[in-house]
């Protein structure tokens, strides 16, 4: 089917459809009204000729959200599900009362203008919208959009990598052994904090010193190797089952490490570090030490080597910064020497 403006009559739309399916005879109808209503009528015609799309189903976005979120929680990681909940707070006020077929490029652009200056966040929200519509299409609540949702331009900054000396100060400032083990898992094993807090005692093999990671981002299980430092910290509190890093106040894994890092950095007298910086540092220093990108991919658990290649960019950026500092240093030496020569001539 297709919807296009009438070539001779403004305000009218030409709709081509096939009552007996694609192999049958094509028919043409003329609709008077706005584009959104024309596309809505085209959708009804499509449902009438497609047994997979029931006629009585054409819900608003907001009416599908409860079922979508139940499905999403079953098929995505906990952190991803929470992120979706956050995205919906912005998406529902703008798109919630619309049926999927009434979403147009203009409506999407209006949303982008509302989120101007927050390109990365806006792109994440638009990707969430696409996931909702994909769900609706999969379960015959709607047809696909007739256009592609374009994302805003965004170039991720090169992560700032902390110096090993600062990381060591951070570790020493964490007094509780169990919490120090949390930091070491991110620094020595390059783990995401979300993967780390979901480690369970029954998934640790003390003989081989490995951890079976199941509740990971993207649901991609993998094996992590514990260091001797981590084993020494965990051994005294070893249990048969349960979460290793359980918050005693909730009985569940820690939901945030903000307080831990803020306090430790303050006691250590260093600039504030974030948990994910330790993962970036682990990948960067492993690459610099070995030059083996595949090894870094394995340690970090990246599904695609393309994701791991960011660490080659980090290494390149660190080289560029180092060369820039060397140029400044040489320039200062040259200026100092020139000043000394001038001073001698003046005498």
CSV table of C-alpha atoms in Angstrom, one decimal, residues 158-170 186-187 261 265 270-285 288 311 314 318 321:
chain,number,residue,atom,x,y,z
A,158,UNK,CA,37.2,9.9,24.8
A,159,UNK,CA,36.9,8.6,28.4
A,160,UNK,CA,39.3,10.1,30.9
A,161,UNK,CA,41.5,7.4,32.3
A,162,UNK,CA,42.7,7.8,35.9
A,163,UNK,CA,46.3,7.2,36.8
A,164,UNK,CA,47.1,3.8,38.6
A,165,UNK,CA,48.5,5.8,41.5
A,166,UNK,CA,45.1,7.5,42.1
A,167,UNK,CA,43.3,4.2,41.7
A,168,UNK,CA,45.5,2.7,44.4
A,169,UNK,CA,44.8,5.6,46.7
A,170,UNK,CA,41.1,5.0,46.1
A,186,UNK,CA,36.0,-3.3,38.4
A,187,UNK,CA,39.7,-2.3,38.4
A,261,UNK,CA,33.2,6.4,45.6
A,265,UNK,CA,37.9,9.8,46.9
A,270,UNK,CA,42.0,12.7,44.8
A,271,UNK,CA,39.7,13.9,42.1
A,272,UNK,CA,36.3,12.3,42.1
A,273,UNK,CA,36.3,9.0,40.2
A,274,UNK,CA,33.3,7.1,38.8
A,275,UNK,CA,33.0,3.3,38.8
A,276,UNK,CA,33.0,3.0,35.0
A,277,UNK,CA,36.3,4.8,34.8
A,278,UNK,CA,37.9,1.8,36.5
A,279,UNK,CA,36.6,-0.5,33.7
A,280,UNK,CA,38.0,1.9,31.1
A,281,UNK,CA,41.3,2.0,32.9
A,282,UNK,CA,41.5,-1.8,33.1
A,283,UNK,CA,40.9,-2.1,29.3
A,284,UNK,CA,43.3,0.8,28.5
A,285,UNK,CA,46.2,-0.5,30.5
A,288,UNK,CA,48.9,-0.8,26.4
A,311,UNK,CA,40.5,1.6,23.7
A,314,UNK,CA,42.0,6.2,24.1
A,318,UNK,CA,46.9,9.5,25.5
A,321,UNK,CA,48.4,14.4,24.9
